[in-house]
Amino acid sequence: MNGSEREYPDASAGSFPEPPLSFTDREDREIEVRPYEDGDLESVVAMYVDFDSADRAQGIPPATESRVRDWFDALLDGLNVVAWHGDRAVGHATLVPGDDADHELAIFVHQDYQRAGIGSKLLRGLLGHGGANGVEKVWLTVERWNRAAIGLYESVGFETCSSESFEREMALRL
Amino acid sequence: MNLLLGIGGSEDSIRALEKTVERAKTAGDELTVAIVDNPESDRTPEGIETRVRDTLEDADFSATVRHVSGDPGSELVDLAEREGFDQIALGGGQRSPMGKIQLGHIAEFVLLNSPVTVTLVR
C-alpha cells in the first residue's frame, strides 16, 4: 500500500514527552533517551552488530557490520533517538521520511534490555521528538504474530489500517 | 528443470527477471516468463514484455513469453500445476523507506498455495 492510500486516524494521538528523558527501568538500571548525535555512531553500530538475529524483523537490522553501517547511514535522513545505559547504546528508534509527507517508524531494543519498559519510553520519546520537528503522519509495519509489539504500538495510539498481508500496517497522527 | 517466472512489473520482479534469466542460462533450465497484471505496478504488460525481450536478447537466451490474465497469484499456481512446471520464481519483495522487506500480495498467495517449490529472488 502506498502512502496516499493509507488511512490515518482523524484525531491526534496527543502529545508525547520530548527527549532527553531519563528513567529507571524495571531492572533498576538508569536509562536515558536522547536524540541521536554524530558522536553516537559507533555505539549504535556496536548495538546492532551484537543484535540477536531472532529479533530481526522483515530483514532489518542487517546481519553484518558493513550492511548495518549502510543501512544506518540511510536512516540519518530521518529523526533518530537512542536509549543509553551509561555509555552503552541499548535501544534505537527512528522515523524515516517517505514520499507522501509521512514517516515510517521502527524501534529496536537490545536483547539484554528487553521486557524492562525501555521500548515504551523510547517509542514515546521518538514521537515527542517527531512532534517537535513537525512530523504529523507516522506509519509502520509489524509481523502479525508479534503481539508484544502490536500491543506497544496500540498503547501509544497506533491504529491498524491494513492486516491483509503477512505484515500488519498501522498508522498514527501526531 | 522447467521454470515458471511470474513478473508483474514491480522493481523486485524486474530484478528477479534479470537474475532468473542468468541462472537459467547457466543451469540450462527451460524458462517460461508469465507476464501478469499486478495492480500494484505502474508498468503496462506491453512495457514489461519489451523489457523481458530486451533482457533475453542481452543474455542471448531464449524463453517462452506469455501473458496471463486474471488474478495473478491463482493463475500462476494453476499454470504451474496444469503444465507441470518444476518451480515458480518471483520477485522477493520491495523495501520500504526504512529498509523493511514487504512481500507483495502475489508472492504471498503463491507461497501459500503453490504445489511446487517457490523461489523468491533477492
PDB file of C-alpha atoms in Angstrom:
ATOM      1  CA  MET A   1       0.000   0.000   0.000  1.00  0.00           C
ATOM      2  CA  ASN A   2       1.475   3.376  -0.849  1.00  0.00           C
ATOM      3  CA  GLY A   3       1.266   6.476   1.318  1.00  0.00           C
ATOM      4  CA  SER A   4      -1.525   8.283  -0.486  1.00  0.00           C
ATOM      5  CA  GLU A   5      -3.852   5.302   0.027  1.00  0.00           C
ATOM      6  CA  ARG A   6      -3.057   4.783   3.684  1.00  0.00           C
ATOM      7  CA  GLU A   7      -5.762   5.846   6.130  1.00  0.00           C
ATOM      8  CA  TYR A   8      -4.643   7.767   9.175  1.00  0.00           C
ATOM      9  CA  PRO A   9      -6.745   8.231  12.296  1.00  0.00           C
ATOM     10  CA  ASP A  10      -8.669  11.533  12.223  1.00  0.00           C
ATOM     11  CA  ALA A  11      -7.667  12.513  15.727  1.00  0.00           C
ATOM     12  CA  SER A  12      -4.205  13.277  17.032  1.00  0.00           C
ATOM     13  CA  ALA A  13      -2.755  10.673  19.376  1.00  0.00           C
ATOM     14  CA  GLY A  14      -1.888  13.518  21.750  1.00  0.00           C
ATOM     15  CA  SER A  15       1.445  14.914  22.819  1.00  0.00           C
ATOM     16  CA  PHE A  16       4.484  12.917  23.822  1.00  0.00           C
ATOM     17  CA  PRO A  17       7.452  13.868  26.027  1.00  0.00           C
ATOM     18  CA  GLU A  18      10.373  15.385  24.186  1.00  0.00           C
ATOM     19  CA  PRO A  19      13.805  13.831  24.865  1.00  0.00           C
ATOM     20  CA  PRO A  20      16.188  13.956  26.665  1.00  0.00           C
ATOM     21  CA  LEU A  21      14.323  11.751  29.143  1.00  0.00           C
ATOM     22  CA  SER A  22      15.711   9.682  31.972  1.00  0.00           C
ATOM     23  CA  PHE A  23      14.113   6.936  33.988  1.00  0.00           C
ATOM     24  CA  THR A  24      14.839   3.782  35.968  1.00  0.00           C
ATOM     25  CA  ASP A  25      13.862   0.598  34.104  1.00  0.00           C
ATOM     26  CA  ARG A  26      12.252  -2.475  35.681  1.00  0.00           C
ATOM     27  CA  GLU A  27      15.702  -3.984  36.306  1.00  0.00           C
ATOM     28  CA  ASP A  28      16.750  -0.873  38.310  1.00  0.00           C
ATOM     29  CA  ARG A  29      19.008   0.443  35.568  1.00  0.00           C
ATOM     30  CA  GLU A  30      19.305   4.191  34.910  1.00  0.00           C
ATOM     31  CA  ILE A  31      18.336   4.719  31.255  1.00  0.00           C
ATOM     32  CA  GLU A  32      18.484   7.929  29.258  1.00  0.00           C
ATOM     33  CA  VAL A  33      16.763   8.599  25.921  1.00  0.00           C
ATOM     34  CA  ARG A  34      18.385  11.297  23.775  1.00  0.00           C
ATOM     35  CA  PRO A  35      18.161  12.488  20.159  1.00  0.00           C
ATOM     36  CA  TYR A  36      20.910  10.920  18.034  1.00  0.00           C
ATOM     37  CA  GLU A  37      24.131  12.930  17.654  1.00  0.00           C
ATOM     38  CA  ASP A  38      27.083  12.391  15.288  1.00  0.00           C
ATOM     39  CA  GLY A  39      29.351  11.019  18.016  1.00  0.00           C
ATOM     40  CA  ASP A  40      26.850   8.229  18.782  1.00  0.00           C
ATOM     41  CA  LEU A  41      27.504   6.277  15.577  1.00  0.00           C
ATOM     42  CA  GLU A  42      29.977   3.663  16.848  1.00  0.00           C
ATOM     43  CA  SER A  43      27.908   2.841  19.932  1.00  0.00           C
ATOM     44  CA  VAL A  44      24.764   2.338  17.870  1.00  0.00           C
ATOM     45  CA  VAL A  45      26.588   0.226  15.269  1.00  0.00           C
ATOM     46  CA  ALA A  46      28.021  -1.902  18.113  1.00  0.00           C
ATOM     47  CA  MET A  47      24.496  -2.485  19.453  1.00  0.00           C
ATOM     48  CA  TYR A  48      23.247  -3.629  16.069  1.00  0.00           C
ATOM     49  CA  VAL A  49      26.237  -5.853  15.333  1.00  0.00           C
ATOM     50  CA  ASP A  50      25.510  -7.644  18.631  1.00  0.00           C
ATOM     51  CA  PHE A  51      21.760  -7.801  17.945  1.00  0.00           C
ATOM     52  CA  ASP A  52      20.061 -11.193  18.406  1.00  0.00           C
ATOM     53  CA  SER A  53      19.198 -12.461  14.951  1.00  0.00           C
ATOM     54  CA  ALA A  54      15.922 -13.863  16.307  1.00  0.00           C
ATOM     55  CA  ASP A  55      14.782 -10.275  16.949  1.00  0.00           C
ATOM     56  CA  ARG A  56      15.238  -9.280  13.335  1.00  0.00           C
ATOM     57  CA  ALA A  57      12.072  -8.192  11.520  1.00  0.00           C
ATOM     58  CA  GLN A  58      11.442  -8.041   7.769  1.00  0.00           C
ATOM     59  CA  GLY A  59      15.159  -8.115   7.004  1.00  0.00           C
ATOM     60  CA  ILE A  60      16.330  -5.451   9.440  1.00  0.00           C
ATOM     61  CA  PRO A  61      18.647  -4.842  11.142  1.00  0.00           C
ATOM     62  CA  PRO A  62      21.044  -6.408   8.619  1.00  0.00           C
ATOM     63  CA  ALA A  63      23.326  -9.148   9.906  1.00  0.00           C
ATOM     64  CA  THR A  64      26.833  -7.928   9.050  1.00  0.00           C
ATOM     65  CA  GLU A  65      28.666  -4.812  10.208  1.00  0.00           C
ATOM     66  CA  SER A  66      29.163  -3.341   6.743  1.00  0.00           C
ATOM     67  CA  ARG A  67      25.493  -3.760   5.901  1.00  0.00           C
ATOM     68  CA  VAL A  68      24.494  -2.336   9.303  1.00  0.00           C
ATOM     69  CA  ARG A  69      26.580   0.757   8.508  1.00  0.00           C
ATOM     70  CA  ASP A  70      24.996   1.236   5.069  1.00  0.00           C
ATOM     71  CA  TRP A  71      21.503   0.726   6.458  1.00  0.00           C
ATOM     72  CA  PHE A  72      22.001   3.047   9.420  1.00  0.00           C
ATOM     73  CA  ASP A  73      23.572   5.728   7.217  1.00  0.00           C
ATOM     74  CA  ALA A  74      20.330   5.873   5.200  1.00  0.00           C
ATOM     75  CA  LEU A  75      18.300   6.336   8.406  1.00  0.00           C
ATOM     76  CA  LEU A  76      20.194   9.539   9.179  1.00  0.00           C
ATOM     77  CA  ASP A  77      17.935  11.351   6.674  1.00  0.00           C
ATOM     78  CA  GLY A  78      15.254  10.897   9.312  1.00  0.00           C
ATOM     79  CA  LEU A  79      14.834  11.532  13.042  1.00  0.00           C
ATOM     80  CA  ASN A  80      16.567   9.194  15.462  1.00  0.00           C
ATOM     81  CA  VAL A  81      16.606   8.709  19.225  1.00  0.00           C
ATOM     82  CA  VAL A  82      18.856   6.405  21.227  1.00  0.00           C
ATOM     83  CA  ALA A  83      18.381   4.792  24.659  1.00  0.00           C
ATOM     84  CA  TRP A  84      21.556   4.707  26.758  1.00  0.00           C
ATOM     85  CA  HIS A  85      22.641   2.726  29.797  1.00  0.00           C
ATOM     86  CA  GLY A  86      25.736   4.683  30.790  1.00  0.00           C
ATOM     87  CA  ASP A  87      27.818   4.854  27.614  1.00  0.00           C
ATOM     88  CA  ARG A  88      26.227   1.760  26.092  1.00  0.00           C
ATOM     89  CA  ALA A  89      23.549   2.210  23.408  1.00  0.00           C
ATOM     90  CA  VAL A  90      20.765  -0.267  24.280  1.00  0.00           C
ATOM     91  CA  GLY A  91      17.903   0.866  22.056  1.00  0.00           C
ATOM     92  CA  HIS A  92      17.257   2.930  18.960  1.00  0.00           C
ATOM     93  CA  ALA A  93      14.116   4.238  17.288  1.00  0.00           C
ATOM     94  CA  THR A  94      13.764   6.059  14.002  1.00  0.00           C
ATOM     95  CA  LEU A  95      11.328   7.999  11.793  1.00  0.00           C
ATOM     96  CA  VAL A  96      12.306   7.843   8.112  1.00  0.00           C
ATOM     97  CA  PRO A  97      10.623  10.260   5.680  1.00  0.00           C
ATOM     98  CA  GLY A  98       8.747   8.752   2.726  1.00  0.00           C
ATOM     99  CA  ASP A  99       7.343  10.229  -0.475  1.00  0.00           C
ATOM    100  CA  ASP A 100       3.989  11.378   0.879  1.00  0.00           C
ATOM    101  CA  ALA A 101       4.831  13.704   3.756  1.00  0.00           C
ATOM    102  CA  ASP A 102       4.711  10.704   6.069  1.00  0.00           C
ATOM    103  CA  HIS A 103       7.325   8.949   8.198  1.00  0.00           C
ATOM    104  CA  GLU A 104       7.955   5.225   8.662  1.00  0.00           C
ATOM    105  CA  LEU A 105       8.731   4.177  12.227  1.00  0.00           C
ATOM    106  CA  ALA A 106      10.889   1.379  13.586  1.00  0.00           C
ATOM    107  CA  ILE A 107      12.192   0.611  17.064  1.00  0.00           C
ATOM    108  CA  PHE A 108      14.798  -1.859  18.320  1.00  0.00           C
ATOM    109  CA  VAL A 109      15.856  -2.727  21.857  1.00  0.00           C
ATOM    110  CA  HIS A 110      18.933  -4.890  22.506  1.00  0.00           C
ATOM    111  CA  GLN A 111      18.074  -8.355  23.823  1.00  0.00           C
ATOM    112  CA  ASP A 112      19.734  -7.704  27.226  1.00  0.00           C
ATOM    113  CA  TYR A 113      17.364  -4.772  27.802  1.00  0.00           C
ATOM    114  CA  GLN A 114      14.019  -6.087  26.612  1.00  0.00           C
ATOM    115  CA  ARG A 115      10.953  -6.569  28.848  1.00  0.00           C
ATOM    116  CA  ALA A 116      12.115  -3.732  31.129  1.00  0.00           C
ATOM    117  CA  GLY A 117       9.842  -0.927  29.934  1.00  0.00           C
ATOM    118  CA  ILE A 118      12.518   0.701  27.750  1.00  0.00           C
ATOM    119  CA  GLY A 119      10.674   0.219  24.439  1.00  0.00           C
ATOM    120  CA  SER A 120       7.639   2.130  25.655  1.00  0.00           C
ATOM    121  CA  LYS A 121       9.717   5.103  26.857  1.00  0.00           C
ATOM    122  CA  LEU A 122      11.868   5.052  23.721  1.00  0.00           C
ATOM    123  CA  LEU A 123       8.796   4.980  21.480  1.00  0.00           C
ATOM    124  CA  ARG A 124       7.184   7.881  23.332  1.00  0.00           C
ATOM    125  CA  GLY A 125      10.448   9.814  23.220  1.00  0.00           C
ATOM    126  CA  LEU A 126      10.697   9.276  19.460  1.00  0.00           C
ATOM    127  CA  LEU A 127       7.124  10.501  18.931  1.00  0.00           C
ATOM    128  CA  GLY A 128       7.881  13.531  21.145  1.00  0.00           C
ATOM    129  CA  HIS A 129      10.998  14.254  19.078  1.00  0.00           C
ATOM    130  CA  GLY A 130       8.975  13.817  15.869  1.00  0.00           C
ATOM    131  CA  GLY A 131       6.184  16.098  17.046  1.00  0.00           C
ATOM    132  CA  ALA A 132       8.717  18.799  17.982  1.00  0.00           C
ATOM    133  CA  ASN A 133      10.167  18.557  14.459  1.00  0.00           C
ATOM    134  CA  GLY A 134       6.890  18.864  12.583  1.00  0.00           C
ATOM    135  CA  VAL A 135       6.147  15.188  11.886  1.00  0.00           C
ATOM    136  CA  GLU A 136       2.396  14.593  11.561  1.00  0.00           C
ATOM    137  CA  LYS A 137       1.781  11.215   9.944  1.00  0.00           C
ATOM    138  CA  VAL A 138       3.584   8.091  11.140  1.00  0.00           C
ATOM    139  CA  TRP A 139       3.165   4.540   9.849  1.00  0.00           C
ATOM    140  CA  LEU A 140       4.818   1.182  10.395  1.00  0.00           C
ATOM    141  CA  THR A 141       4.527  -2.475   9.560  1.00  0.00           C
ATOM    142  CA  VAL A 142       4.778  -5.268  12.095  1.00  0.00           C
ATOM    143  CA  GLU A 143       4.735  -9.023  11.623  1.00  0.00           C
ATOM    144  CA  ARG A 144       1.222 -10.027  12.552  1.00  0.00           C
ATOM    145  CA  TRP A 145       2.305 -12.703  15.038  1.00  0.00           C
ATOM    146  CA  ASN A 146       4.323 -10.146  17.052  1.00  0.00           C
ATOM    147  CA  ARG A 147       1.666  -9.480  19.706  1.00  0.00           C
ATOM    148  CA  ALA A 148       4.016  -7.712  22.119  1.00  0.00           C
ATOM    149  CA  ALA A 149       4.976  -5.119  19.528  1.00  0.00           C
ATOM    150  CA  ILE A 150       1.402  -4.648  18.334  1.00  0.00           C
ATOM    151  CA  GLY A 151       0.291  -4.059  21.947  1.00  0.00           C
ATOM    152  CA  LEU A 152       3.053  -1.487  22.417  1.00  0.00           C
ATOM    153  CA  TYR A 153       2.073   0.389  19.249  1.00  0.00           C
ATOM    154  CA  GLU A 154      -1.600   0.359  20.208  1.00  0.00           C
ATOM    155  CA  SER A 155      -0.749   1.719  23.658  1.00  0.00           C
ATOM    156  CA  VAL A 156       0.523   4.981  22.121  1.00  0.00           C
ATOM    157  CA  GLY A 157      -2.399   5.319  19.708  1.00  0.00           C
ATOM    158  CA  PHE A 158      -1.446   3.435  16.535  1.00  0.00           C
ATOM    159  CA  GLU A 159      -4.446   2.027  14.679  1.00  0.00           C
ATOM    160  CA  THR A 160      -4.397  -0.883  12.245  1.00  0.00           C
ATOM    161  CA  CYS A 161      -5.033   0.255   8.672  1.00  0.00           C
ATOM    162  CA  SER A 162      -4.303  -2.984   6.818  1.00  0.00           C
ATOM    163  CA  SER A 163      -3.957  -6.552   8.024  1.00  0.00           C
ATOM    164  CA  GLU A 164      -4.432  -8.461   4.790  1.00  0.00           C
ATOM    165  CA  SER A 165      -0.729  -9.254   4.403  1.00  0.00           C
ATOM    166  CA  PHE A 166       1.877 -11.126   6.411  1.00  0.00           C
ATOM    167  CA  GLU A 167       2.603  -7.733   7.938  1.00  0.00           C
ATOM    168  CA  ARG A 168       0.054  -5.646   9.760  1.00  0.00           C
ATOM    169  CA  GLU A 169       0.207  -1.975   8.792  1.00  0.00           C
ATOM    170  CA  MET A 170      -0.526   0.619  11.471  1.00  0.00           C
ATOM    171  CA  ALA A 171      -0.787   4.418  11.414  1.00  0.00           C
ATOM    172  CA  LEU A 172      -0.846   7.300  13.889  1.00  0.00           C
ATOM    173  CA  ARG A 173      -1.421  11.038  13.598  1.00  0.00           C
ATOM    174  CA  LEU A 174       0.642  13.290  15.864  1.00  0.00           C
TER     175      LEU A 174
ATOM    176  CA  MET B   1      14.340 -28.042 -14.861  1.00  0.00           C
ATOM    177  CA  ASN B   2      11.215 -26.376 -16.188  1.00  0.00           C
ATOM    178  CA  LEU B   3      10.873 -22.964 -14.577  1.00  0.00           C
ATOM    179  CA  LEU B   4       7.981 -20.508 -14.494  1.00  0.00           C
ATOM    180  CA  LEU B   5       8.843 -16.881 -13.722  1.00  0.00           C
ATOM    181  CA  GLY B   6       5.931 -14.603 -12.821  1.00  0.00           C
ATOM    182  CA  ILE B   7       6.542 -10.931 -13.477  1.00  0.00           C
ATOM    183  CA  GLY B   8       4.146  -8.047 -12.853  1.00  0.00           C
ATOM    184  CA  GLY B   9       6.410  -5.046 -13.372  1.00  0.00           C
ATOM    185  CA  SER B  10       7.401  -4.075  -9.824  1.00  0.00           C
ATOM    186  CA  GLU B  11      11.102  -3.338  -9.252  1.00  0.00           C
ATOM    187  CA  ASP B  12      11.699  -6.634  -7.483  1.00  0.00           C
ATOM    188  CA  SER B  13      10.073  -8.553 -10.349  1.00  0.00           C
ATOM    189  CA  ILE B  14      12.435  -6.867 -12.833  1.00  0.00           C
ATOM    190  CA  ARG B  15      15.408  -7.872 -10.685  1.00  0.00           C
ATOM    191  CA  ALA B  16      14.004 -11.408 -10.492  1.00  0.00           C
ATOM    192  CA  LEU B  17      13.795 -11.452 -14.307  1.00  0.00           C
ATOM    193  CA  GLU B  18      17.444 -10.497 -14.720  1.00  0.00           C
ATOM    194  CA  LYS B  19      18.739 -12.966 -12.140  1.00  0.00           C
ATOM    195  CA  THR B  20      16.491 -15.814 -13.268  1.00  0.00           C
ATOM    196  CA  VAL B  21      17.454 -15.466 -16.940  1.00  0.00           C
ATOM    197  CA  GLU B  22      21.121 -15.509 -15.967  1.00  0.00           C
ATOM    198  CA  ARG B  23      20.627 -18.510 -13.696  1.00  0.00           C
ATOM    199  CA  ALA B  24      18.516 -20.466 -16.217  1.00  0.00           C
ATOM    200  CA  LYS B  25      21.143 -19.906 -18.882  1.00  0.00           C
ATOM    201  CA  THR B  26      23.934 -21.168 -16.623  1.00  0.00           C
ATOM    202  CA  ALA B  27      21.921 -24.178 -15.449  1.00  0.00           C
ATOM    203  CA  GLY B  28      20.440 -24.993 -18.837  1.00  0.00           C
ATOM    204  CA  ASP B  29      16.894 -24.695 -17.497  1.00  0.00           C
ATOM    205  CA  GLU B  30      13.820 -24.215 -19.633  1.00  0.00           C
ATOM    206  CA  LEU B  31      12.203 -20.898 -18.790  1.00  0.00           C
ATOM    207  CA  THR B  32       8.702 -19.557 -19.313  1.00  0.00           C
ATOM    208  CA  VAL B  33       8.099 -15.921 -18.426  1.00  0.00           C
ATOM    209  CA  ALA B  34       4.484 -15.234 -17.471  1.00  0.00           C
ATOM    210  CA  ILE B  35       3.544 -11.557 -17.561  1.00  0.00           C
ATOM    211  CA  VAL B  36       0.765 -10.970 -15.033  1.00  0.00           C
ATOM    212  CA  ASP B  37      -1.394  -7.985 -14.261  1.00  0.00           C
ATOM    213  CA  ASN B  38      -0.114  -6.536 -10.982  1.00  0.00           C
ATOM    214  CA  PRO B  39      -2.368  -3.654  -9.853  1.00  0.00           C
ATOM    215  CA  GLU B  40       0.452  -2.520  -7.539  1.00  0.00           C
ATOM    216  CA  SER B  41       2.769  -1.831 -10.517  1.00  0.00           C
ATOM    217  CA  ASP B  42       2.869   1.176 -12.860  1.00  0.00           C
ATOM    218  CA  ARG B  43       4.279  -0.730 -15.847  1.00  0.00           C
ATOM    219  CA  THR B  44       1.948  -1.884 -18.652  1.00  0.00           C
ATOM    220  CA  PRO B  45       2.010  -5.520 -19.849  1.00  0.00           C
ATOM    221  CA  GLU B  46       3.424  -4.304 -23.212  1.00  0.00           C
ATOM    222  CA  GLY B  47       6.155  -2.337 -21.418  1.00  0.00           C
ATOM    223  CA  ILE B  48       7.021  -5.409 -19.369  1.00  0.00           C
ATOM    224  CA  GLU B  49       7.149  -7.608 -22.472  1.00  0.00           C
ATOM    225  CA  THR B  50       9.609  -5.215 -24.134  1.00  0.00           C
ATOM    226  CA  ARG B  51      11.736  -5.349 -21.011  1.00  0.00           C
ATOM    227  CA  VAL B  52      11.596  -9.168 -20.955  1.00  0.00           C
ATOM    228  CA  ARG B  53      12.583  -9.468 -24.639  1.00  0.00           C
ATOM    229  CA  ASP B  54      15.451  -6.976 -24.191  1.00  0.00           C
ATOM    230  CA  THR B  55      16.751  -8.912 -21.206  1.00  0.00           C
ATOM    231  CA  LEU B  56      16.579 -12.228 -23.109  1.00  0.00           C
ATOM    232  CA  GLU B  57      18.337 -10.705 -26.110  1.00  0.00           C
ATOM    233  CA  ASP B  58      21.102  -9.199 -23.956  1.00  0.00           C
ATOM    234  CA  ALA B  59      21.629 -12.595 -22.334  1.00  0.00           C
ATOM    235  CA  ASP B  60      21.463 -14.416 -25.689  1.00  0.00           C
ATOM    236  CA  PHE B  61      18.929 -16.814 -24.180  1.00  0.00           C
ATOM    237  CA  SER B  62      15.531 -17.879 -25.400  1.00  0.00           C
ATOM    238  CA  ALA B  63      12.455 -18.355 -23.286  1.00  0.00           C
ATOM    239  CA  THR B  64       8.721 -18.612 -23.842  1.00  0.00           C
ATOM    240  CA  VAL B  65       6.959 -15.339 -23.086  1.00  0.00           C
ATOM    241  CA  ARG B  66       3.228 -15.299 -22.439  1.00  0.00           C
ATOM    242  CA  HIS B  67       0.592 -13.046 -20.979  1.00  0.00           C
ATOM    243  CA  VAL B  68      -1.620 -14.295 -18.174  1.00  0.00           C
ATOM    244  CA  SER B  69      -4.876 -12.524 -17.416  1.00  0.00           C
ATOM    245  CA  GLY B  70      -7.000 -12.792 -14.309  1.00  0.00           C
ATOM    246  CA  ASP B  71      -5.926 -12.965 -10.689  1.00  0.00           C
ATOM    247  CA  PRO B  72      -2.110 -13.180 -10.877  1.00  0.00           C
ATOM    248  CA  GLY B  73      -1.447 -15.410  -7.875  1.00  0.00           C
ATOM    249  CA  SER B  74      -4.048 -18.075  -8.612  1.00  0.00           C
ATOM    250  CA  GLU B  75      -3.306 -18.043 -12.362  1.00  0.00           C
ATOM    251  CA  LEU B  76       0.401 -18.689 -11.705  1.00  0.00           C
ATOM    252  CA  VAL B  77      -0.359 -21.530  -9.316  1.00  0.00           C
ATOM    253  CA  ASP B  78      -2.866 -23.080 -11.768  1.00  0.00           C
ATOM    254  CA  LEU B  79      -0.471 -22.741 -14.669  1.00  0.00           C
ATOM    255  CA  ALA B  80       2.363 -24.402 -12.741  1.00  0.00           C
ATOM    256  CA  GLU B  81       0.141 -27.326 -11.837  1.00  0.00           C
ATOM    257  CA  ARG B  82      -1.588 -27.704 -15.215  1.00  0.00           C
ATOM    258  CA  GLU B  83       1.565 -27.590 -17.296  1.00  0.00           C
ATOM    259  CA  GLY B  84       3.893 -29.455 -14.971  1.00  0.00           C
ATOM    260  CA  PHE B  85       6.394 -26.751 -14.085  1.00  0.00           C
ATOM    261  CA  ASP B  86       9.008 -27.792 -11.513  1.00  0.00           C
ATOM    262  CA  GLN B  87       9.330 -24.417  -9.865  1.00  0.00           C
ATOM    263  CA  ILE B  88       7.883 -20.896  -9.717  1.00  0.00           C
ATOM    264  CA  ALA B  89      10.200 -17.882  -9.365  1.00  0.00           C
ATOM    265  CA  LEU B  90       9.035 -14.449  -8.236  1.00  0.00           C
ATOM    266  CA  GLY B  91      10.452 -11.153  -7.026  1.00  0.00           C
ATOM    267  CA  GLY B  92      11.391 -11.361  -3.361  1.00  0.00           C
ATOM    268  CA  GLY B  93       9.678  -8.211  -2.108  1.00  0.00           C
ATOM    269  CA  GLN B  94      10.105  -4.454  -2.134  1.00  0.00           C
ATOM    270  CA  ARG B  95      11.929  -2.484   0.533  1.00  0.00           C
ATOM    271  CA  SER B  96      10.186   0.283   2.478  1.00  0.00           C
ATOM    272  CA  PRO B  97      11.978   3.627   3.104  1.00  0.00           C
ATOM    273  CA  MET B  98      13.157   2.009   6.345  1.00  0.00           C
ATOM    274  CA  GLY B  99      14.632  -0.962   4.507  1.00  0.00           C
ATOM    275  CA  LYS B 100      11.982  -3.437   5.654  1.00  0.00           C
ATOM    276  CA  ILE B 101      11.150  -6.134   3.149  1.00  0.00           C
ATOM    277  CA  GLN B 102       7.483  -6.220   2.200  1.00  0.00           C
ATOM    278  CA  LEU B 103       6.157  -9.128   0.178  1.00  0.00           C
ATOM    279  CA  GLY B 104       3.571  -8.311  -2.462  1.00  0.00           C
ATOM    280  CA  HIS B 105       0.155  -9.933  -2.490  1.00  0.00           C
ATOM    281  CA  ILE B 106       1.052 -12.148  -5.446  1.00  0.00           C
ATOM    282  CA  ALA B 107       4.086 -13.598  -3.655  1.00  0.00           C
ATOM    283  CA  GLU B 108       2.080 -14.241  -0.505  1.00  0.00           C
ATOM    284  CA  PHE B 109      -0.631 -16.088  -2.401  1.00  0.00           C
ATOM    285  CA  VAL B 110       1.803 -18.192  -4.428  1.00  0.00           C
ATOM    286  CA  LEU B 111       3.886 -19.104  -1.358  1.00  0.00           C
ATOM    287  CA  LEU B 112       0.850 -20.388   0.487  1.00  0.00           C
ATOM    288  CA  ASN B 113      -0.849 -22.144  -2.435  1.00  0.00           C
ATOM    289  CA  SER B 114       1.783 -23.409  -4.846  1.00  0.00           C
ATOM    290  CA  PRO B 115       2.093 -27.197  -5.258  1.00  0.00           C
ATOM    291  CA  VAL B 116       5.713 -26.775  -6.412  1.00  0.00           C
ATOM    292  CA  THR B 117       8.807 -25.132  -4.947  1.00  0.00           C
ATOM    293  CA  VAL B 118       8.756 -21.336  -4.970  1.00  0.00           C
ATOM    294  CA  THR B 119      11.891 -19.219  -5.275  1.00  0.00           C
ATOM    295  CA  LEU B 120      11.802 -15.611  -4.072  1.00  0.00           C
ATOM    296  CA  VAL B 121      14.647 -13.814  -5.806  1.00  0.00           C
ATOM    297  CA  ARG B 122      16.625 -11.253  -3.772  1.00  0.00           C
TER     298      ARG B 122
END
